[in-house]
PDB file of C-alpha atoms in Angstrom:
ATOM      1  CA  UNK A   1     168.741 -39.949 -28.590  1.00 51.00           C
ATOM      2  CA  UNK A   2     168.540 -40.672 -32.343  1.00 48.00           C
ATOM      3  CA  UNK A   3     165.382 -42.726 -31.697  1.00 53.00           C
ATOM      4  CA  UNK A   4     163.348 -39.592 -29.568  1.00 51.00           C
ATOM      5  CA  UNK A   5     165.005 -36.784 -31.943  1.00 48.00           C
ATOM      6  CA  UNK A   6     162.993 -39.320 -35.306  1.00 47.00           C
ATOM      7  CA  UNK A   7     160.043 -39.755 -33.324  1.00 49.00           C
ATOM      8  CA  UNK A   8     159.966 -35.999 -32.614  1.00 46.00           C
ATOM      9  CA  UNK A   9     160.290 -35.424 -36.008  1.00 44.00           C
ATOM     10  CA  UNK A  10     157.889 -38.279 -36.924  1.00 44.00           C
ATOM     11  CA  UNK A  11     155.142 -36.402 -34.536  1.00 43.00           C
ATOM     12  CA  UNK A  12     155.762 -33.037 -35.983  1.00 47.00           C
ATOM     13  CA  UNK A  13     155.430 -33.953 -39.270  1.00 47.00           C
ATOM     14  CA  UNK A  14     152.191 -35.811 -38.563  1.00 45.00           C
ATOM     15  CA  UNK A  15     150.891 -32.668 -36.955  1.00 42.00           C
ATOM     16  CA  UNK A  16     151.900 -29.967 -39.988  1.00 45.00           C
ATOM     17  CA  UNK A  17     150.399 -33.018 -41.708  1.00 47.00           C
ATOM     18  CA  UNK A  18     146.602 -32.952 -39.389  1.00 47.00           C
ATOM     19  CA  UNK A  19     146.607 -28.946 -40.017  1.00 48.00           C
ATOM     20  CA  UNK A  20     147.216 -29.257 -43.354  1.00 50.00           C
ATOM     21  CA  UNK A  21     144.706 -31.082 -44.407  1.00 50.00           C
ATOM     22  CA  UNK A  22     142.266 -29.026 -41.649  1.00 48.00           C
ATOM     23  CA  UNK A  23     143.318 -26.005 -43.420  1.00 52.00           C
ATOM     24  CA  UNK A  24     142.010 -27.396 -46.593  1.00 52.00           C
ATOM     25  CA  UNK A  25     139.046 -28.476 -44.664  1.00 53.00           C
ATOM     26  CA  UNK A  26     138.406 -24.868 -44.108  1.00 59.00           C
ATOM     27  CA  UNK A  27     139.266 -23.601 -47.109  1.00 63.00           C
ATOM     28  CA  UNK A  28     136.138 -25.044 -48.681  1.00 70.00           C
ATOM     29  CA  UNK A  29     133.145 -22.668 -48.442  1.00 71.00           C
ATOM     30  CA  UNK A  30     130.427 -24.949 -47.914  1.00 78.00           C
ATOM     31  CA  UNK A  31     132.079 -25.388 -44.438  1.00 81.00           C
ATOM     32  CA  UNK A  32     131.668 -21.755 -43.604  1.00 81.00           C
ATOM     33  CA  UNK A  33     127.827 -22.275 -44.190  1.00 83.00           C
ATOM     34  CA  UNK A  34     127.815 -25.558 -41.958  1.00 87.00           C
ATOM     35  CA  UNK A  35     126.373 -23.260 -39.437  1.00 91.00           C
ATOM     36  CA  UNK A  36     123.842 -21.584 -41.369  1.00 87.00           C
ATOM     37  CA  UNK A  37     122.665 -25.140 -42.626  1.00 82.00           C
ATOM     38  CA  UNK A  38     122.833 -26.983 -39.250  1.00 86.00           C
ATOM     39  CA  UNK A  39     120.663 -23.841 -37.842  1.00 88.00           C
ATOM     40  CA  UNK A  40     118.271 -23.675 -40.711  1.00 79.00           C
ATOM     41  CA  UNK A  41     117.659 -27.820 -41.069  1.00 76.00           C
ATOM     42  CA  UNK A  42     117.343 -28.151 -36.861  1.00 84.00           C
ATOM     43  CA  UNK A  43     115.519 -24.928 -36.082  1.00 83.00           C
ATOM     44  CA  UNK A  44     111.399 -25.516 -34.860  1.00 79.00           C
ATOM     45  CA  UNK A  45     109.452 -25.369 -32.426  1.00 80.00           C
ATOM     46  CA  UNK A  46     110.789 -26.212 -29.079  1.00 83.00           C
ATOM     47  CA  UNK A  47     114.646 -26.671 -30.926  1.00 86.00           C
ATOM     48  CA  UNK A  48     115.186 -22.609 -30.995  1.00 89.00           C
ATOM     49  CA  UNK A  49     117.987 -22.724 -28.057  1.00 88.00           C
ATOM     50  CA  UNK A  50     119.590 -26.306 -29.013  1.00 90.00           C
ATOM     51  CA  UNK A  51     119.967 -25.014 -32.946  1.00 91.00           C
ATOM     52  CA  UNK A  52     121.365 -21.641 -32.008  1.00 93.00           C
ATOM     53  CA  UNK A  53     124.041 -23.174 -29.651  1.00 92.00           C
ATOM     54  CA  UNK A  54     124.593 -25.925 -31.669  1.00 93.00           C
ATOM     55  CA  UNK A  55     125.197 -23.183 -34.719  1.00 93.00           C
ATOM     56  CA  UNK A  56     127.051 -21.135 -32.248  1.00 93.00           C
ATOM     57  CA  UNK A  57     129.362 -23.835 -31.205  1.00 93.00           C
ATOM     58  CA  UNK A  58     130.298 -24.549 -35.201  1.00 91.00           C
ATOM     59  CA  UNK A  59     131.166 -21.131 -35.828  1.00 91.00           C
ATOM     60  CA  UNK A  60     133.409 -20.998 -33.151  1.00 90.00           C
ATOM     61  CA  UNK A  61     134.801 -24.311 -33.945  1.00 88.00           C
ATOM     62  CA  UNK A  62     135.779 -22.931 -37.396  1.00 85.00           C
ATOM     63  CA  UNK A  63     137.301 -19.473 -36.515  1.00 83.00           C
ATOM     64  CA  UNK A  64     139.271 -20.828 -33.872  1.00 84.00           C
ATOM     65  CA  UNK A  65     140.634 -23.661 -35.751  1.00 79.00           C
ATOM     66  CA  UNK A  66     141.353 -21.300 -39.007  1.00 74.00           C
ATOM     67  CA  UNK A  67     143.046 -19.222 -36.998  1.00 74.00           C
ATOM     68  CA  UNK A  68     145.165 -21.900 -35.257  1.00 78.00           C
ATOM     69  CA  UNK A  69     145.142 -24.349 -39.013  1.00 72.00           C
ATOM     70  CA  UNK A  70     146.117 -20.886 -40.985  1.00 68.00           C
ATOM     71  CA  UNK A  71     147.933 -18.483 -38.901  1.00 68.00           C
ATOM     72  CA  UNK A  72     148.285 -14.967 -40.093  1.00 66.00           C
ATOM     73  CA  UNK A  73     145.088 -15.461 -42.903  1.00 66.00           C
ATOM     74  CA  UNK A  74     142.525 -12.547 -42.932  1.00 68.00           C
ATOM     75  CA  UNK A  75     139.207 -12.921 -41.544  1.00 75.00           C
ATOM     76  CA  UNK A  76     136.677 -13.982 -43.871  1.00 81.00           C
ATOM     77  CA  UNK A  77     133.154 -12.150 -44.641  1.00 82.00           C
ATOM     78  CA  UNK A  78     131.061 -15.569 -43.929  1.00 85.00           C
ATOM     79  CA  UNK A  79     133.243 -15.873 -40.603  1.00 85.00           C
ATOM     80  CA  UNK A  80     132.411 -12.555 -38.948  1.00 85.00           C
ATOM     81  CA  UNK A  81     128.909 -13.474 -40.656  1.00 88.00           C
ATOM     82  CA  UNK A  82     128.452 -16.669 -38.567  1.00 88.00           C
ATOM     83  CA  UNK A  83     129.826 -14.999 -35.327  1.00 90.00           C
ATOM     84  CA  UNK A  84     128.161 -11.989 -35.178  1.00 91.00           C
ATOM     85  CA  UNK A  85     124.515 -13.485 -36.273  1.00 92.00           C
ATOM     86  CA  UNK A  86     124.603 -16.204 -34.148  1.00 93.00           C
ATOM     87  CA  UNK A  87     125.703 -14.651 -30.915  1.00 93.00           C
ATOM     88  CA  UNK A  88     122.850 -12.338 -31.334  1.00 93.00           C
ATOM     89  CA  UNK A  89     120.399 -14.701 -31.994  1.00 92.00           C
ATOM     90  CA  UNK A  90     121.829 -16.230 -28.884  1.00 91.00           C
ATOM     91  CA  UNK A  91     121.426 -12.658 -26.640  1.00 92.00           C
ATOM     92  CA  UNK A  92     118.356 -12.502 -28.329  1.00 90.00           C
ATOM     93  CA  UNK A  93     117.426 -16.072 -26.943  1.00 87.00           C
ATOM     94  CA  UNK A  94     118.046 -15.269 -23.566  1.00 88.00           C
ATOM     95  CA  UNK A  95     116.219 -11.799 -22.890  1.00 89.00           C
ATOM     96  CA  UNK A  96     113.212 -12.963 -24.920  1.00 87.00           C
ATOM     97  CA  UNK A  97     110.243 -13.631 -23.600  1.00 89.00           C
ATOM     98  CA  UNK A  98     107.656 -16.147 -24.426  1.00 88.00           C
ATOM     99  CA  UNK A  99     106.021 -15.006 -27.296  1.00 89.00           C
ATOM    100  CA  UNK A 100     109.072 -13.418 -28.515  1.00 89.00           C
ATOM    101  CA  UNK A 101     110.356 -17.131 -28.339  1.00 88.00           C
ATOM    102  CA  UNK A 102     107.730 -18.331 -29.907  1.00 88.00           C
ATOM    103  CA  UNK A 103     108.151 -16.043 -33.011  1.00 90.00           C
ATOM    104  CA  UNK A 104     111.896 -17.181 -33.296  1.00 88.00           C
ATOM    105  CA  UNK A 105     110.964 -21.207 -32.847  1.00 86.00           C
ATOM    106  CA  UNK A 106     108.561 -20.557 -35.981  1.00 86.00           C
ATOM    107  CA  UNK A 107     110.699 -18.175 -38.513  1.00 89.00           C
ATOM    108  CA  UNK A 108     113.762 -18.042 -37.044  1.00 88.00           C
ATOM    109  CA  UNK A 109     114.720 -20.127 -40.133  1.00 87.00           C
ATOM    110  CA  UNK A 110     113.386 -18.128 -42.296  1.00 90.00           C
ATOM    111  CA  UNK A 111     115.353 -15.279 -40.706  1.00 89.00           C
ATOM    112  CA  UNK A 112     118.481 -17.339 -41.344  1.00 89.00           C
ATOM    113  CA  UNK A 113     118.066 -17.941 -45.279  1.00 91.00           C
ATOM    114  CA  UNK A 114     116.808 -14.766 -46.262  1.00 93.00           C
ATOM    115  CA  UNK A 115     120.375 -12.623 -44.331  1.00 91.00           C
ATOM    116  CA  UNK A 116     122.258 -15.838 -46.237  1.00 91.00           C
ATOM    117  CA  UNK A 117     120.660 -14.899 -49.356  1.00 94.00           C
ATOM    118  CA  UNK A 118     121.507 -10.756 -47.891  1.00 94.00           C
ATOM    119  CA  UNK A 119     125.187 -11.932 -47.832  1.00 92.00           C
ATOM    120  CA  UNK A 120     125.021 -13.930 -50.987  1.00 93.00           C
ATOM    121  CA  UNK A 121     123.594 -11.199 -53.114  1.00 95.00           C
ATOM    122  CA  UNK A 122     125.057  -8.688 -50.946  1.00 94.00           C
ATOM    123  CA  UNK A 123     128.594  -9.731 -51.789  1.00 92.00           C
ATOM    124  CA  UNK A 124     127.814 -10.156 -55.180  1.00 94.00           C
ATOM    125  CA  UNK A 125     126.786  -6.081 -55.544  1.00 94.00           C
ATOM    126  CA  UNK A 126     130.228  -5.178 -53.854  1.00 91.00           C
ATOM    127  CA  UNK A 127     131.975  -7.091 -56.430  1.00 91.00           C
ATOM    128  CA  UNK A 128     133.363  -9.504 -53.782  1.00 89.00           C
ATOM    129  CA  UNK A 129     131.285 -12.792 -53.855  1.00 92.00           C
ATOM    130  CA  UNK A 130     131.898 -14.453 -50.519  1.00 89.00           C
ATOM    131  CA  UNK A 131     133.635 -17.662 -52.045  1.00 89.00           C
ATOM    132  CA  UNK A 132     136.295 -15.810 -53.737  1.00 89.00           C
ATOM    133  CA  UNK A 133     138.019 -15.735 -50.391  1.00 85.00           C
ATOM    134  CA  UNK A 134     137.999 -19.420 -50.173  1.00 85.00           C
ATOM    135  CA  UNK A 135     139.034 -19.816 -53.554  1.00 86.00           C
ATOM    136  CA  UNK A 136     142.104 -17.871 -53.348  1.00 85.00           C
ATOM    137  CA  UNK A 137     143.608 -19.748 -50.974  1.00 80.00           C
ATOM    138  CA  UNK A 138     143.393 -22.788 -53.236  1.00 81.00           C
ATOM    139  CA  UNK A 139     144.762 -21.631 -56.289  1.00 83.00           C
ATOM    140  CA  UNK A 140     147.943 -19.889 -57.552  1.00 85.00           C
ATOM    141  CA  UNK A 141     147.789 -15.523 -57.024  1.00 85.00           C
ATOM    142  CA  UNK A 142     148.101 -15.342 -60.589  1.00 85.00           C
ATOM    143  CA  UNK A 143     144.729 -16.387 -61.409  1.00 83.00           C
ATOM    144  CA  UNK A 144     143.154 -14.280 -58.902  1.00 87.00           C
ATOM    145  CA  UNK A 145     142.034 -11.731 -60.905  1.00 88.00           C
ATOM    146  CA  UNK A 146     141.476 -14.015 -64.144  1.00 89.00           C
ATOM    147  CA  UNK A 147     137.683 -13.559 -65.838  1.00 89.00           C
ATOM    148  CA  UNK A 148     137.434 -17.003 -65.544  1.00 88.00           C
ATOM    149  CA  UNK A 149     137.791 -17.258 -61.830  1.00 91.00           C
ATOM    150  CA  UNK A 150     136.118 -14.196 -61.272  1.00 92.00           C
ATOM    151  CA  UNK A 151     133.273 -15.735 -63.563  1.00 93.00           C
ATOM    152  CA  UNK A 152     133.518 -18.682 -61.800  1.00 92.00           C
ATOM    153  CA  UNK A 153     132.747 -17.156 -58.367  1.00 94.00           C
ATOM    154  CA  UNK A 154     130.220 -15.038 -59.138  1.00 95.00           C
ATOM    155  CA  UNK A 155     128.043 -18.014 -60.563  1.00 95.00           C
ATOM    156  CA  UNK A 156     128.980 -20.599 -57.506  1.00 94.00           C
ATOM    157  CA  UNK A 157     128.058 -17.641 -55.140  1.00 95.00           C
ATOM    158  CA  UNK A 158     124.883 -17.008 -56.846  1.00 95.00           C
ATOM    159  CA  UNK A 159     123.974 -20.539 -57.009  1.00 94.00           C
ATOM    160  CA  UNK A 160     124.366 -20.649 -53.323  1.00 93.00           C
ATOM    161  CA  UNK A 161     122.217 -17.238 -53.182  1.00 95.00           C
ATOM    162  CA  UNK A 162     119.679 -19.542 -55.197  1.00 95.00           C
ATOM    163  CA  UNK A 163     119.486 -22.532 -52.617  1.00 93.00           C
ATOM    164  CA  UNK A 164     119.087 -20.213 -49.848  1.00 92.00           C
ATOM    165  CA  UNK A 165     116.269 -18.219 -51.078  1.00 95.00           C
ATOM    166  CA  UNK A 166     114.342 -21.674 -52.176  1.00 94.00           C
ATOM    167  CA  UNK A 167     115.040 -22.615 -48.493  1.00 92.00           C
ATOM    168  CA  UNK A 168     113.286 -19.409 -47.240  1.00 93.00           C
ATOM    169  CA  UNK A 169     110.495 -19.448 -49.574  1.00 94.00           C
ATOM    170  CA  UNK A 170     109.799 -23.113 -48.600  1.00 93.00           C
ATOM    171  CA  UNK A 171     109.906 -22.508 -44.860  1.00 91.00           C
ATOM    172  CA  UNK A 172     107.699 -19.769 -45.382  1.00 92.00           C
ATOM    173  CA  UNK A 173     104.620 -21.192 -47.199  1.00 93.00           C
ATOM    174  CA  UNK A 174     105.037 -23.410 -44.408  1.00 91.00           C
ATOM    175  CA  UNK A 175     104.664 -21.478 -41.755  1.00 90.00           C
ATOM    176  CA  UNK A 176     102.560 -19.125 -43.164  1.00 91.00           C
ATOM    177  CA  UNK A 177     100.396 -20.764 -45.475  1.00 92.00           C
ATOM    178  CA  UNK A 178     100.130 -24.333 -44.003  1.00 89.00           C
ATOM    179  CA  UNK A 179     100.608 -22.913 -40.727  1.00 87.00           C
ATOM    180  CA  UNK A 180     102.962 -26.139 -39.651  1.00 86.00           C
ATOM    181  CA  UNK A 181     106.911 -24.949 -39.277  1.00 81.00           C
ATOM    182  CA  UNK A 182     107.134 -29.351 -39.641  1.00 79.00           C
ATOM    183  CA  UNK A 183     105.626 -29.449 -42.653  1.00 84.00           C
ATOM    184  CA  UNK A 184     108.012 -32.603 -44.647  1.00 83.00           C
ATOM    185  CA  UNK A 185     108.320 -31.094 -47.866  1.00 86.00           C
ATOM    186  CA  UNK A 186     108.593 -27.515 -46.652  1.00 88.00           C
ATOM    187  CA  UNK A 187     110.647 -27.628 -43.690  1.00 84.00           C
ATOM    188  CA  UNK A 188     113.070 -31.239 -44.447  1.00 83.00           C
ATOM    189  CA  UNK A 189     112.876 -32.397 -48.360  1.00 85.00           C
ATOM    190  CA  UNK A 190     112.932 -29.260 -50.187  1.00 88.00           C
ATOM    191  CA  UNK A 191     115.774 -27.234 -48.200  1.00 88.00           C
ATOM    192  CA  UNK A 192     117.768 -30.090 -47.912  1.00 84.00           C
ATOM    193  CA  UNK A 193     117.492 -30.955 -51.815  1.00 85.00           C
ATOM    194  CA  UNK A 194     118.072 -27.099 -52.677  1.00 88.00           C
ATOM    195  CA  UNK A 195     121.664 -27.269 -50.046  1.00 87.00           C
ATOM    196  CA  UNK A 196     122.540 -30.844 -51.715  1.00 83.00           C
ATOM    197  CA  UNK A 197     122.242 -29.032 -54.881  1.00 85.00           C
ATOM    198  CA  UNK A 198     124.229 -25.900 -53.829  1.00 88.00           C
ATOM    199  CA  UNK A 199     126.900 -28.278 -52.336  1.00 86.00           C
ATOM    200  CA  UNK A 200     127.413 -30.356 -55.507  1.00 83.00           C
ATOM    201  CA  UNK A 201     127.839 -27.451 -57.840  1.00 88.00           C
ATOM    202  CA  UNK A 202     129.807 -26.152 -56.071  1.00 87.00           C
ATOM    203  CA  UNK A 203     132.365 -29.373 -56.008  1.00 83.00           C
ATOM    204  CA  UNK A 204     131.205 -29.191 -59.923  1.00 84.00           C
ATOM    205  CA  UNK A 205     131.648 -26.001 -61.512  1.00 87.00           C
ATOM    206  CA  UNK A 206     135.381 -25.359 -60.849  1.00 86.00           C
ATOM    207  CA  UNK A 207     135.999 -28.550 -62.584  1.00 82.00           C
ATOM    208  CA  UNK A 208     134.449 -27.754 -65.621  1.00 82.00           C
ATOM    209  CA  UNK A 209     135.809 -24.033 -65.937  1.00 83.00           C
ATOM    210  CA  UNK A 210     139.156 -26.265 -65.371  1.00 80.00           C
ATOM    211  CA  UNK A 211     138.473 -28.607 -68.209  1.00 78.00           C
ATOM    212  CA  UNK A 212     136.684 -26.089 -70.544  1.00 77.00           C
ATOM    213  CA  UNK A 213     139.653 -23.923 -70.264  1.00 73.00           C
ATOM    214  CA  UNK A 214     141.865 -26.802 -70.791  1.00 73.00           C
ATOM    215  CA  UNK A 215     139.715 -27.705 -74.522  1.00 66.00           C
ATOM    216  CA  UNK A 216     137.780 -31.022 -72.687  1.00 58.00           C
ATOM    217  CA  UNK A 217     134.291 -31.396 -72.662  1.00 54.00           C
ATOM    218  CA  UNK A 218     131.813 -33.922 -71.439  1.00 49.00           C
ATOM    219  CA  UNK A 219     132.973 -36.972 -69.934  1.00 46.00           C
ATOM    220  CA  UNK A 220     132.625 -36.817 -65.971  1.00 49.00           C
ATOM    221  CA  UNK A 221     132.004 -33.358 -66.022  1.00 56.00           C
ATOM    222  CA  UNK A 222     128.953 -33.759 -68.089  1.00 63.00           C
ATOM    223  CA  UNK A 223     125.383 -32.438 -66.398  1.00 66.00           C
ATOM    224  CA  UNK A 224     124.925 -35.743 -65.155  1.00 66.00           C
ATOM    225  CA  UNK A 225     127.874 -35.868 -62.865  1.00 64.00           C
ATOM    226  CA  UNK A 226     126.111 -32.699 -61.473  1.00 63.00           C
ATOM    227  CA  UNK A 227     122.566 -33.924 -61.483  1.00 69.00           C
ATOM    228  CA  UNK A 228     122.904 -37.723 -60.209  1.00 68.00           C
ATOM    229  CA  UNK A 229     124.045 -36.815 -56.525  1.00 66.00           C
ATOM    230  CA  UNK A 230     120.715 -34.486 -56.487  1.00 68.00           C
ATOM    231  CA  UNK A 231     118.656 -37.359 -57.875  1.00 71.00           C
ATOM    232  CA  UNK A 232     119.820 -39.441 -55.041  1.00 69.00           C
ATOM    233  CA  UNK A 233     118.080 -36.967 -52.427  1.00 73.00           C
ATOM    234  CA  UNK A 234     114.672 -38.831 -54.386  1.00 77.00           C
ATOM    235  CA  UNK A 235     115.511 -41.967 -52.641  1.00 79.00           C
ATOM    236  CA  UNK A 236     115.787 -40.671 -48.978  1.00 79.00           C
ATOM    237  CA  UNK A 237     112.805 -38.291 -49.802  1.00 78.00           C
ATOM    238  CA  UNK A 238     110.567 -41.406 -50.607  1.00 78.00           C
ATOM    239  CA  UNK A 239     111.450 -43.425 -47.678  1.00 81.00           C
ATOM    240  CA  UNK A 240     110.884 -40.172 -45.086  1.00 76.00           C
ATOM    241  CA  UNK A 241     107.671 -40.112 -46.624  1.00 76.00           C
ATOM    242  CA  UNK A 242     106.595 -43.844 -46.639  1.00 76.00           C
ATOM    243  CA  UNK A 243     107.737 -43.350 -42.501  1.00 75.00           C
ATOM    244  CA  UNK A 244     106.049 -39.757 -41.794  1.00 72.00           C
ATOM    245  CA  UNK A 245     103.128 -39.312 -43.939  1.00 70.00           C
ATOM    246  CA  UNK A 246     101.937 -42.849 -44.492  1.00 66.00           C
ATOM    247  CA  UNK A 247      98.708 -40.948 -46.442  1.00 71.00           C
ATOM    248  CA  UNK A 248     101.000 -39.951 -49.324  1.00 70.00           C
ATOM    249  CA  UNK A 249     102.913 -44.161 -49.668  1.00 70.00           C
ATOM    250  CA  UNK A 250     102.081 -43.996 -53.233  1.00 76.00           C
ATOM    251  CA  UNK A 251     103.976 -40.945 -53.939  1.00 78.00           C
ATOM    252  CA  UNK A 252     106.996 -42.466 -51.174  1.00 78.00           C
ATOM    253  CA  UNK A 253     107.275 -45.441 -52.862  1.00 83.00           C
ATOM    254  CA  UNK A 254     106.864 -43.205 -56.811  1.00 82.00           C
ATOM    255  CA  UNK A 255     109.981 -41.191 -55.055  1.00 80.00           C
ATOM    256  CA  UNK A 256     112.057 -44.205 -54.596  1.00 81.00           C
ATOM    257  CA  UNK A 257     110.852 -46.198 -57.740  1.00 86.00           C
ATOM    258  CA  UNK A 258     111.885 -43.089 -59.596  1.00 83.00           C
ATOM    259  CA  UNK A 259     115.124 -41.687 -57.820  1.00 78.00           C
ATOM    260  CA  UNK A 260     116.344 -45.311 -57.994  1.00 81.00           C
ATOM    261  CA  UNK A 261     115.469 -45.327 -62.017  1.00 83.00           C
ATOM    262  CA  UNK A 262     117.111 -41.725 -62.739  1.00 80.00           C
ATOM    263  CA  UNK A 263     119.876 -42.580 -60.564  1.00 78.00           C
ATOM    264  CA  UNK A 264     121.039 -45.092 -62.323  1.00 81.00           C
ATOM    265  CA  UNK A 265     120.623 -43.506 -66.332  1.00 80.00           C
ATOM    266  CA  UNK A 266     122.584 -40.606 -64.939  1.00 74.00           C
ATOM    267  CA  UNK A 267     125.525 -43.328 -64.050  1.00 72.00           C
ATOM    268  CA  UNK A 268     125.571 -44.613 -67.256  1.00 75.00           C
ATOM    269  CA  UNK A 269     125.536 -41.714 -69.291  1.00 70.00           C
ATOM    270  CA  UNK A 270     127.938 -40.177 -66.933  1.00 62.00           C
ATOM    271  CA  UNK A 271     130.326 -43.156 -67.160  1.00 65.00           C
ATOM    272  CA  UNK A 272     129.945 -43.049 -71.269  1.00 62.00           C
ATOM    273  CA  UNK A 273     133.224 -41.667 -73.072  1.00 45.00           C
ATOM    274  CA  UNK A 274     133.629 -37.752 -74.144  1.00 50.00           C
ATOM    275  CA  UNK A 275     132.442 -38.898 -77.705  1.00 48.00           C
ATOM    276  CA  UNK A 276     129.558 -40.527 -76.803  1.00 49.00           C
ATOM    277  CA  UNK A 277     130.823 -44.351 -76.652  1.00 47.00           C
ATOM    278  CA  UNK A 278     130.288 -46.568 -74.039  1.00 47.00           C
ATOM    279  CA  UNK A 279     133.502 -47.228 -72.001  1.00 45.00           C
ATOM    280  CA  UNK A 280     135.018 -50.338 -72.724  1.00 41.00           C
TER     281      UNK A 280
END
């Protein structure tokens, strides 16, 4: 009896312990966009019904699982935002005909970035940037209404405003100016370096309005702990060049050359102490 009664105990623990840490899975804002950025990155033509579902699946993956991981928490803006948009897109799918299909296979992406950048902006005007509901739930109530946090928000939503609209602006040059929705640079390297970007400031920022607040400077927090994971997209930019546009090598293999070099100076002077030293 002892023995069940521990390992009933053992297994409850270990669950509180699995929605714990999904609940802090959640509580992070980039995975609220996951659907937005899986649509966005797989959307083309002859991919408009698998990137919808696939979206559409992810957003209800995440409300269902917040609502199971974090009973009793209030719906969140980017939440109803991922529901409502992508069910639409998916009624809109379904009645549309062929041209109409067409139309969403070649700016459907487009469509996707520019009501991010909407909600982004959007939220911003109301005075309730869409990440401040994540980052309540991570920090103490007491801070909630700091300047600093507010600050905080307002730049990391912004930032992800930013990414978005580069995203759009890409896809759109190439679909309307090169008139090819495949385009590498327009429709792969440059919205996937603009959401690598958005991701690591975001991971960034709130550490340095920690450490600035707490008199440090520098150190790992410096600009090139921010800008050496966005180098790093050179390196897998340069080889999906060398393999898909074998015309442009010279500038794959300048890519990798280059990313590789500014990769590693960003380490070191990363890894140097606060006062400039080398570490020992």
């Amino acid at each position: 009896m002892a023995e069940e009664e521990g390992r009933s105990a053992a297994a409850g623990q270990g669950a509180s312990t699995a929605r714990g840490a999904f609940a802090g899975f959640l509580d992070n804002p980039v995975v609220g966009m996951a659907p937005w950025i899986v649509f966005s990155l797989l959307v083309g033509p002859g991919r408009f019904e698998v990137a919808v579902a696939l979206a559409l699946g992810v957003s209800l993956v995440l409300v269902v699982g917040g609502r199971i991981a974090r009973p009793g928490t209030s719906w969140k803006l980017l939440e109803l935002a991922d529901l409502i948009f992508f069910a639409a897109l998916s009624l809109v799918g379904l009645l549309a005909d062929s041209g109409t299909l067409r139309w969403l296979e070649t700016y459907a992406g487009e469509l996707s970035n520019i009501a991010l950048v909407v909600i982004a902006f959007g939220s911003m005007a109301l005075r309730t940037p869409f990440t401040l509901q994540y980052a309540r739930e991570q920090v103490d109530r007491a801070h909630w209404n700091s300047p600093e946090f507010l600050r905080a928000n307002y730049v990391i939503t912004g930032v992800w405003g930013l990414a978005f609209l580069v995203s759009a602006l890409a896809g759109a040059y190439g679909d309307l100016v090169l008139h090819n929705p495949n385009n590498l640079w327009t429709g792969w390297i440059i919205q996937i370096a603009a959401i690598v970007a958005a991701v690591r400031f975001t991971v960034w920022y709130p550490e340095v309005v920690r450490a600035r607040a707490q008199g440090h400077e520098g150190g790992p927090l410096s600009p090139a702990a921010l800008l050496t994971p966005v180098a790093g997209v050179l390196v897998p930019a340069g080889i999906a060049v060398l393999v898909f546009d074998g015309d442009l090598w010279w500038l794959g293999v300048a890519l990798i050359v280059g990313g590789g070099a500014l990769t590693r100076a960003l380490h070191r002077q990363a890894s140097r102490a606060p006062d400039g030293s080398a570490p020992a």
